[in-house]
Tab-separated table of C-alpha atoms in Angstrom:
chain	number	residue	atom	x	y	z
A	25	MET	CA	96.428	-120.448	-3.243
A	26	ARG	CA	97.932	-120.264	0.245
A	27	TRP	CA	96.694	-116.670	0.611
A	28	PHE	CA	93.110	-117.621	-0.298
A	29	SER	CA	93.270	-120.586	2.118
A	30	CYS	CA	94.279	-118.251	4.948
A	31	ILE	CA	91.397	-115.923	4.124
A	32	ALA	CA	88.909	-118.818	4.096
A	33	VAL	CA	90.106	-120.057	7.513
A	34	TRP	CA	89.923	-116.491	8.891
A	35	MET	CA	86.375	-116.035	7.608
A	36	VAL	CA	85.142	-119.297	9.123
A	37	SER	CA	86.738	-118.596	12.510
A	38	VAL	CA	85.375	-115.047	12.705
A	39	SER	CA	81.907	-116.254	11.657
A	40	ALA	CA	81.914	-118.768	14.477
A	41	VAL	CA	82.706	-116.042	17.010
A	42	LEU	CA	80.414	-113.295	15.722
A	43	GLY	CA	77.420	-115.294	14.557
A	44	GLU	CA	75.310	-115.077	11.436
A	45	GLU	CA	73.372	-111.998	12.594
A	46	ALA	CA	76.480	-109.844	12.110
A	47	LEU	CA	77.051	-110.798	8.473
A	48	ALA	CA	76.374	-108.413	5.570
A	49	LEU	CA	76.980	-108.860	1.838
A	50	LYS	CA	77.079	-106.165	-0.850
A	51	SER	CA	77.445	-107.071	-4.520
A	52	THR	CA	77.555	-105.108	-7.769
A	53	VAL	CA	77.639	-106.645	-11.245
A	54	GLU	CA	78.149	-104.191	-14.100
A	55	ALA	CA	78.282	-104.819	-17.857
A	56	GLY	CA	78.995	-102.260	-20.523
A	57	TRP	CA	80.946	-100.905	-23.478
A	58	THR	CA	83.979	-98.648	-23.552
A	59	SER	CA	85.403	-96.728	-26.492
A	60	ASN	CA	88.967	-97.042	-25.162
A	61	ALA	CA	89.682	-100.321	-23.381
A	62	THR	CA	93.424	-99.641	-22.933
A	63	GLU	CA	92.967	-95.968	-21.960
A	64	THR	CA	95.683	-94.893	-24.377
A	65	VAL	CA	95.885	-92.841	-27.561
A	66	ASP	CA	93.887	-94.666	-30.270
A	67	GLY	CA	92.866	-97.370	-27.801
A	68	PRO	CA	90.358	-99.966	-29.116
A	69	SER	CA	86.726	-100.291	-28.045
A	70	ASP	CA	85.464	-103.386	-26.234
A	71	LEU	CA	82.744	-104.906	-24.072
A	72	PHE	CA	83.459	-105.593	-20.414
A	73	VAL	CA	82.005	-107.021	-17.215
A	74	GLU	CA	82.897	-105.819	-13.734
A	75	HIS	CA	81.775	-107.374	-10.473
A	76	LYS	CA	82.508	-106.407	-6.878
A	77	HIS	CA	81.566	-108.240	-3.676
A	78	GLU	CA	82.059	-107.146	-0.067
A	79	LEU	CA	81.433	-109.462	2.883
A	80	SER	CA	81.585	-107.908	6.342
A	81	LEU	CA	81.175	-109.289	9.840
A	82	SER	CA	80.835	-107.112	12.929
A	83	HIS	CA	80.237	-107.619	16.631
A	84	SER	CA	80.326	-105.685	19.897
A	85	MET	CA	81.509	-107.084	23.224
A	86	GLY	CA	81.047	-104.446	25.882
A	87	ALA	CA	83.515	-101.631	25.195
A	88	LEU	CA	85.094	-103.511	22.265
A	89	SER	CA	83.735	-103.460	18.695
A	90	LEU	CA	85.139	-105.664	15.932
A	91	ARG	CA	84.642	-105.615	12.184
A	92	GLY	CA	86.122	-107.889	9.537
A	93	THR	CA	85.825	-107.362	5.778
A	94	LEU	CA	86.533	-109.439	2.696
A	95	LEU	CA	86.516	-107.708	-0.678
A	96	PHE	CA	86.796	-109.152	-4.183
A	97	GLU	CA	86.519	-107.301	-7.505
A	98	GLN	CA	87.289	-108.220	-11.099
A	99	THR	CA	87.124	-106.672	-14.571
A	100	ARG	CA	87.082	-108.811	-17.691
A	101	PHE	CA	87.072	-107.650	-21.316
A	102	ALA	CA	85.472	-109.554	-24.186
A	103	THR	CA	88.333	-109.165	-26.676
A	104	PHE	CA	91.382	-107.586	-25.049
A	105	SER	CA	91.998	-109.893	-22.109
A	106	VAL	CA	95.394	-108.240	-21.517
A	107	GLU	CA	93.400	-105.482	-19.759
A	108	ASP	CA	91.719	-107.846	-17.266
A	109	ASP	CA	92.131	-106.825	-13.598
A	110	MET	CA	91.437	-108.580	-10.307
A	111	SER	CA	91.787	-107.595	-6.654
A	112	ALA	CA	91.210	-109.422	-3.366
A	113	ALA	CA	91.477	-107.856	0.071
A	114	ALA	CA	90.924	-108.707	3.724
A	115	GLY	CA	90.815	-106.319	6.644
A	116	VAL	CA	90.040	-106.186	10.343
A	117	GLU	CA	89.217	-103.163	12.491
A	118	ALA	CA	88.743	-102.831	16.250
A	119	ALA	CA	87.432	-99.969	18.387
A	120	LEU	CA	87.895	-99.914	22.163
A	121	GLU	CA	86.275	-97.373	24.482
A	122	LEU	CA	89.027	-96.725	27.016
A	123	ASP	CA	87.036	-94.242	29.078
A	124	LYS	CA	84.118	-91.869	28.683
A	125	GLY	CA	84.892	-89.779	25.613
A	126	MET	CA	88.064	-91.700	24.783
A	127	VAL	CA	88.149	-94.286	21.952
A	128	LEU	CA	91.080	-96.230	20.508
A	129	ARG	CA	90.752	-97.617	16.965
A	130	ALA	CA	93.149	-99.935	15.126
A	131	GLY	CA	93.007	-101.634	11.763
A	132	TYR	CA	94.941	-103.720	9.267
A	133	ALA	CA	94.239	-104.576	5.619
A	134	LEU	CA	95.984	-106.792	3.085
A	135	THR	CA	95.295	-106.345	-0.646
A	136	ARG	CA	96.479	-108.482	-3.561
A	137	ASP	CA	96.134	-106.952	-7.041
A	138	TRP	CA	96.508	-108.555	-10.465
A	139	ILE	CA	96.754	-105.767	-13.061
A	140	GLY	CA	96.584	-106.095	-16.827
A	141	GLU	CA	97.705	-103.340	-19.181
A	142	GLY	CA	97.580	-103.210	-22.964
A	143	LEU	CA	99.591	-100.963	-25.286
A	144	PRO	CA	98.434	-100.787	-28.931
A	145	LEU	CA	101.448	-100.763	-31.253
A	146	ASP	CA	100.804	-100.682	-35.011
A	147	ASP	CA	98.758	-103.848	-35.635
A	148	ALA	CA	99.885	-105.581	-32.435
A	149	MET	CA	98.843	-105.410	-28.786
A	150	ILE	CA	101.604	-105.463	-26.167
A	151	GLY	CA	100.374	-106.907	-22.875
A	152	VAL	CA	101.814	-106.335	-19.394
A	153	ALA	CA	100.557	-108.641	-16.621
A	154	ASN	CA	101.567	-107.095	-13.331
A	155	GLY	CA	100.751	-107.567	-9.659
A	156	LYS	CA	101.337	-106.109	-6.228
A	157	VAL	CA	100.698	-106.743	-2.546
A	158	THR	CA	99.769	-103.840	-0.274
A	159	HIS	CA	99.756	-103.779	3.534
A	160	GLU	CA	97.878	-100.986	5.316
A	161	THR	CA	97.698	-100.207	9.032
A	162	MET	CA	95.887	-97.572	11.103
A	163	LEU	CA	95.967	-96.531	14.765
A	164	GLU	CA	93.804	-93.678	16.069
A	165	LEU	CA	93.089	-92.204	19.487
A	166	ALA	CA	90.038	-89.925	19.767
A	167	VAL	CA	89.457	-87.800	22.885
A	168	MET	CA	86.074	-86.029	23.005
A	169	GLY	CA	84.935	-83.374	25.491
A	170	GLU	CA	81.779	-81.341	25.833
A	171	ASP	CA	82.624	-78.845	23.084
A	172	GLN	CA	85.792	-80.129	21.438
A	173	GLN	CA	87.597	-83.266	20.309
A	174	VAL	CA	91.103	-84.276	19.246
A	175	LYS	CA	92.057	-87.195	17.022
A	176	VAL	CA	95.633	-88.453	16.716
A	177	THR	CA	96.046	-90.834	13.777
A	178	VAL	CA	98.998	-92.887	12.552
A	179	ASN	CA	98.589	-94.795	9.291
A	180	GLY	CA	100.948	-96.653	7.014
A	181	SER	CA	100.915	-98.211	3.552
A	182	TRP	CA	103.576	-100.520	2.129
A	183	ARG	CA	103.417	-101.563	-1.540
A	184	TYR	CA	105.366	-104.561	-2.880
A	185	PRO	CA	105.178	-104.854	-6.699
A	186	GLU	CA	105.761	-108.245	-8.278
A	187	ASP	CA	107.517	-109.227	-11.487
A	188	ALA	CA	105.600	-108.324	-14.644
A	189	VAL	CA	105.172	-110.644	-17.632
A	190	ILE	CA	105.320	-108.905	-21.024
A	191	SER	CA	103.620	-110.519	-24.018
A	192	GLY	CA	103.027	-109.657	-27.664
A	193	LEU	CA	106.652	-108.935	-28.568
A	194	PRO	CA	108.582	-110.798	-31.300
A	195	ILE	CA	110.952	-112.079	-28.611
A	196	GLU	CA	110.144	-113.480	-25.191
A	197	LEU	CA	111.354	-111.375	-22.275
A	198	PRO	CA	111.968	-112.721	-18.772
A	199	PRO	CA	109.683	-111.435	-15.982
A	200	VAL	CA	110.895	-108.116	-14.596
A	201	ARG	CA	109.725	-105.788	-11.851
A	202	LEU	CA	108.644	-102.447	-13.322
A	203	ASP	CA	107.897	-100.429	-10.157
A	204	PRO	CA	109.768	-99.731	-6.913
A	205	GLN	CA	108.776	-100.804	-3.442
A	206	VAL	CA	107.298	-97.825	-1.600
A	207	GLY	CA	106.205	-97.281	1.973
A	208	VAL	CA	104.371	-94.185	3.221
A	209	VAL	CA	103.713	-93.398	6.899
A	210	GLY	CA	101.471	-90.526	7.961
A	211	VAL	CA	100.902	-88.882	11.348
A	212	ALA	CA	97.994	-86.460	11.785
A	213	VAL	CA	96.418	-84.445	14.589
A	214	ASN	CA	92.894	-83.149	13.933
A	215	TRP	CA	91.299	-80.723	16.392
A	216	GLU	CA	87.693	-79.526	16.466
A	217	LYS	CA	86.005	-77.044	18.814
A	218	ALA	CA	82.349	-76.102	18.742
A	219	VAL	CA	81.742	-72.338	18.638
A	220	THR	CA	77.954	-72.509	18.370
A	221	GLY	CA	75.464	-75.319	17.936
A	222	ALA	CA	75.913	-75.150	14.154
A	223	MET	CA	79.565	-74.071	13.766
A	224	ALA	CA	82.942	-75.540	14.741
A	225	VAL	CA	86.541	-74.396	14.321
A	226	LEU	CA	88.924	-76.968	12.802
A	227	GLY	CA	92.692	-77.440	12.916
A	228	ARG	CA	95.001	-79.978	11.276
A	229	LEU	CA	98.688	-80.900	11.594
A	230	LYS	CA	99.904	-83.667	9.314
A	231	GLY	CA	103.221	-85.235	8.357
A	232	ASP	CA	103.828	-87.823	5.611
A	233	PHE	CA	107.060	-89.729	5.081
A	234	SER	CA	107.852	-91.983	2.125
A	235	ASN	CA	110.512	-94.678	2.077
A	236	VAL	CA	112.141	-96.426	-0.886
A	237	PRO	CA	114.798	-99.175	-0.570
A	238	GLN	CA	118.284	-98.015	-1.508
A	239	ALA	CA	118.528	-100.385	-4.462
A	240	ASP	CA	115.180	-99.248	-5.880
A	241	GLN	CA	116.225	-95.610	-5.621
A	242	PHE	CA	118.939	-96.240	-8.214
A	243	ASP	CA	117.073	-98.805	-10.338
A	244	TYR	CA	113.808	-96.842	-10.674
A	245	GLY	CA	114.868	-93.251	-10.103
A	246	ARG	CA	112.523	-92.945	-7.127
A	247	LEU	CA	113.553	-90.949	-4.036
A	248	PRO	CA	112.009	-90.765	-0.542
A	249	GLY	CA	110.483	-87.488	0.587
A	250	THR	CA	108.720	-85.722	3.431
A	251	ALA	CA	105.642	-83.483	3.481
A	252	GLY	CA	104.361	-81.441	6.416
A	253	THR	CA	100.939	-79.743	6.428
A	254	VAL	CA	99.397	-77.061	8.640
A	255	ALA	CA	95.758	-76.055	8.062
A	256	GLY	CA	92.773	-74.482	9.761
A	257	GLY	CA	89.135	-73.908	8.913
A	258	ILE	CA	85.488	-74.150	9.926
A	259	ARG	CA	82.513	-76.488	9.683
A	260	THR	CA	78.919	-75.291	9.467
A	261	LYS	CA	76.062	-77.781	9.639
A	262	THR	CA	72.318	-77.282	9.605
A	263	ASP	CA	69.395	-79.525	8.673
A	264	THR	CA	69.867	-78.760	4.955
A	265	LEU	CA	73.453	-77.484	4.596
A	266	LEU	CA	76.920	-78.777	5.396
A	267	VAL	CA	80.074	-76.765	4.669
A	268	GLU	CA	83.517	-77.903	5.788
A	269	PHE	CA	86.591	-75.931	4.778
A	270	LEU	CA	90.269	-76.411	5.638
A	271	ALA	CA	93.062	-74.309	4.113
A	272	GLY	CA	96.777	-74.049	4.791
A	273	ALA	CA	100.164	-74.932	3.361
A	274	THR	CA	102.302	-78.031	2.760
A	275	LEU	CA	106.098	-78.040	2.898
A	276	VAL	CA	107.718	-80.771	0.746
A	277	TRP	CA	111.359	-81.814	0.433
A	278	PRO	CA	113.423	-84.847	-0.705
A	279	LEU	CA	115.400	-86.585	2.012
A	280	ILE	CA	118.625	-86.554	-0.032
A	281	ASP	CA	118.516	-82.738	-0.230
A	282	PRO	CA	116.461	-81.108	2.577
A	283	GLY	CA	117.489	-77.702	1.235
A	284	LEU	CA	115.436	-78.337	-1.917
A	285	ARG	CA	112.079	-77.336	-0.441
A	286	GLU	CA	108.760	-76.337	-1.971
A	287	VAL	CA	105.794	-74.705	-0.224
A	288	LEU	CA	102.408	-75.543	-1.766
A	289	PRO	CA	98.817	-74.550	-0.870
A	290	TYR	CA	96.661	-77.107	0.920
A	291	LEU	CA	92.863	-77.313	0.646
A	292	ALA	CA	90.191	-79.763	1.784
A	293	MET	CA	86.608	-78.659	1.219
A	294	GLN	CA	83.190	-80.293	1.008
A	295	SER	CA	79.691	-78.901	0.830
A	296	GLU	CA	76.275	-80.572	0.722
A	297	LEU	CA	72.930	-78.881	0.185
A	298	ALA	CA	69.461	-80.455	0.321
A	299	LEU	CA	66.732	-78.605	-1.561
A	300	GLY	CA	63.501	-80.087	-0.302
A	301	ASP	CA	62.924	-83.827	-0.569
A	302	ARG	CA	63.938	-84.101	-4.228
A	303	TRP	CA	67.207	-82.254	-4.879
A	304	ALA	CA	70.639	-82.792	-3.340
A	305	LEU	CA	73.784	-80.919	-4.419
A	306	ALA	CA	77.396	-81.571	-3.407
A	307	LEU	CA	80.731	-79.857	-4.045
A	308	ARG	CA	84.118	-81.290	-3.151
A	309	ALA	CA	87.600	-79.830	-3.665
A	310	GLU	CA	91.050	-81.014	-2.605
A	311	LYS	CA	94.591	-79.806	-3.132
A	312	GLY	CA	97.519	-81.671	-1.655
A	313	VAL	CA	100.654	-83.740	-2.208
A	314	ASP	CA	101.109	-87.365	-3.326
A	315	LEU	CA	104.152	-89.268	-2.049
A	316	ASP	CA	102.865	-92.757	-2.818
A	317	ASP	CA	102.850	-92.848	-6.635
A	318	PRO	CA	104.039	-89.433	-7.904
A	319	LEU	CA	104.816	-88.355	-11.451
A	320	ASP	CA	108.316	-87.141	-10.605
A	321	PRO	CA	110.921	-88.993	-8.476
A	322	VAL	CA	109.812	-87.462	-5.138
A	323	ALA	CA	106.278	-86.064	-5.001
A	324	SER	CA	103.387	-84.722	-7.055
A	325	SER	CA	101.120	-81.753	-6.513
A	326	THR	CA	97.496	-82.896	-6.866
A	327	SER	CA	94.210	-81.028	-7.119
A	328	GLU	CA	90.655	-82.214	-7.681
A	329	ILE	CA	87.245	-80.601	-7.823
A	330	GLU	CA	83.867	-82.301	-8.293
A	331	PHE	CA	80.305	-81.019	-8.465
A	332	SER	CA	77.411	-83.483	-8.304
A	333	ALA	CA	73.635	-83.275	-8.241
A	334	ARG	CA	70.951	-85.842	-7.484
A	335	TYR	CA	67.243	-85.553	-8.281
A	336	ARG	CA	64.795	-88.032	-6.808
A	337	MET	CA	62.114	-88.355	-9.489
A	338	THR	CA	60.014	-90.801	-7.448
A	339	ASP	CA	60.566	-92.839	-4.306
A	340	ALA	CA	62.193	-95.543	-6.456
A	341	ILE	CA	63.870	-93.584	-9.281
A	342	ALA	CA	66.748	-91.100	-8.955
A	343	LEU	CA	68.856	-89.272	-11.543
A	344	SER	CA	72.468	-88.273	-10.730
A	345	ALA	CA	74.973	-86.150	-12.634
A	346	ALA	CA	78.560	-85.156	-11.883
A	347	VAL	CA	81.416	-83.201	-13.444
A	348	SER	CA	84.970	-83.271	-12.139
A	349	ARG	CA	88.528	-82.322	-12.949
A	350	SER	CA	91.802	-83.594	-11.497
A	351	ASP	CA	95.317	-82.286	-12.129
A	352	GLU	CA	98.668	-83.738	-11.163
A	353	MET	CA	102.103	-82.200	-11.684
A	354	GLY	CA	105.558	-83.233	-10.542
A	355	ILE	CA	106.803	-80.894	-7.824
A	356	PHE	CA	110.505	-81.182	-8.633
A	357	ASP	CA	109.947	-81.967	-12.334
A	358	ALA	CA	107.142	-79.703	-13.546
A	359	SER	CA	107.281	-81.189	-17.059
A	360	GLN	CA	105.448	-84.278	-15.783
A	361	THR	CA	101.716	-83.515	-15.859
A	362	ARG	CA	98.379	-85.309	-16.064
A	363	GLN	CA	94.907	-83.811	-16.385
A	364	VAL	CA	91.579	-85.677	-16.347
A	365	GLN	CA	88.120	-84.183	-16.855
A	366	THR	CA	85.031	-86.331	-16.353
A	367	ALA	CA	81.296	-85.935	-16.951
A	368	SER	CA	78.847	-88.663	-15.895
A	369	LEU	CA	75.126	-89.360	-15.757
A	370	ARG	CA	73.398	-92.203	-13.873
A	371	LEU	CA	69.803	-93.396	-13.453
A	372	ASP	CA	69.042	-95.568	-10.397
A	373	TYR	CA	65.917	-97.678	-9.945
A	374	ALA	CA	65.248	-99.354	-6.582
A	375	MET	CA	63.464	-102.592	-7.415
A	376	ALA	CA	63.287	-103.587	-3.743
A	377	ASP	CA	64.839	-102.685	-0.407
A	378	GLN	CA	67.824	-104.913	-1.157
A	379	ALA	CA	68.228	-104.605	-4.935
A	380	SER	CA	68.530	-101.822	-7.507
A	381	LEU	CA	69.364	-101.257	-11.180
A	382	SER	CA	71.648	-98.527	-12.540
A	383	LEU	CA	72.149	-97.141	-16.033
A	384	GLY	CA	75.275	-95.041	-16.484
A	385	ALA	CA	77.110	-92.988	-19.110
A	386	LEU	CA	80.546	-91.413	-18.707
A	387	ARG	CA	82.896	-89.323	-20.844
A	388	LYS	CA	86.502	-88.771	-19.791
A	389	TRP	CA	89.084	-86.426	-21.351
A	390	VAL	CA	92.716	-87.235	-20.514
A	391	GLU	CA	95.883	-85.258	-21.216
A	392	GLU	CA	99.248	-86.648	-20.082
A	393	SER	CA	102.837	-86.534	-21.305
A	394	GLY	CA	101.767	-84.456	-24.308
A	395	ASP	CA	99.142	-87.022	-25.417
A	396	THR	CA	95.379	-86.494	-25.359
A	397	TYR	CA	92.586	-89.049	-25.664
A	398	THR	CA	88.976	-89.627	-24.629
A	399	ILE	CA	87.120	-92.513	-23.015
A	400	ASP	CA	83.380	-93.230	-23.256
A	401	ARG	CA	81.625	-95.806	-21.062
A	402	PHE	CA	78.021	-97.016	-21.077
A	403	THR	CA	77.001	-99.442	-18.337
A	404	LEU	CA	74.137	-101.411	-16.807
A	405	ALA	CA	74.588	-102.510	-13.177
A	406	ILE	CA	72.712	-104.663	-10.685
A	407	ASN	CA	73.306	-103.812	-6.996
A	408	THR	CA	72.279	-106.023	-4.091
A	409	GLN	CA	72.671	-105.757	-0.340
A	410	PHE	CA	71.800	-108.405	2.258
């Protein structure tokens, strides 16, 4: 309750400074059915309701721009309430123009998550009610010239899991923390130089460093690690086409044994194509390293590719489709793997400038730890923006 009180006071004080004209509210309420509520092997089907609300306030005072955001989202199931989730977040971001072509940005966000997980076991349902608090910070300096720009970014994320309550067992267990505390700090330098009016050369240097308390290293088998990335590429942009491509390599090693090093490919690619006024196509691909929540004790190799298409049938009706695949594998324990393939279809109807309806269908195929299962979802959503 104290946390929500602080957020309420913050919102009122910022509103008084910025004024009502700077306030914006986005809301989505979605109801549907899923074939696998617990997202496990032989998981049960259920009905659910999800709602998400984002309140933002922004203002400019000369060279200084401010933006504050409150975010709340919740998922509730009709039968299996052990799977209910809820999240509340607050963030503030500031941008200051130090000089012509030089901008300093800083931000902070606090997120509180309540996470429910269900595990079907014979005729019983084991429930795990968990929670965590996450702090995120960002500091960025952008220097822009006539034909090039450089951005130096430092960001950090610190996750503090709380004790979990386990229910559904014949005996009552005391609350226990199931995950380690993890902090990840990243430092990146992104460089861009225009070659022609439609093409630019890109460069990226990035370092990520994870930290785990000494006690959690032994209790949870989680070890801190370091990853360094070097990449280069190009960006081409015209009225109908955007292609951005970065490729390079990432060097990963655990801090307890720097000699145990792995070199992995790095890729960040996106492409967008507009075919007339009706069709829009997009392709996105990424390959990198996860230090925040990996499958093995140090880091995971991750890859993802997604292709999407959107067809505007009329000014108010649009049909979207997407297929994607993501893979994750432990870098220092290759036996830990997870693969997810997804296919989705959505129909959007704009009832007014500030409201729309969406009908969606999704099929997901999951393979992890030797188990395979599928998930089907059918949803109806109402989206508003004021």
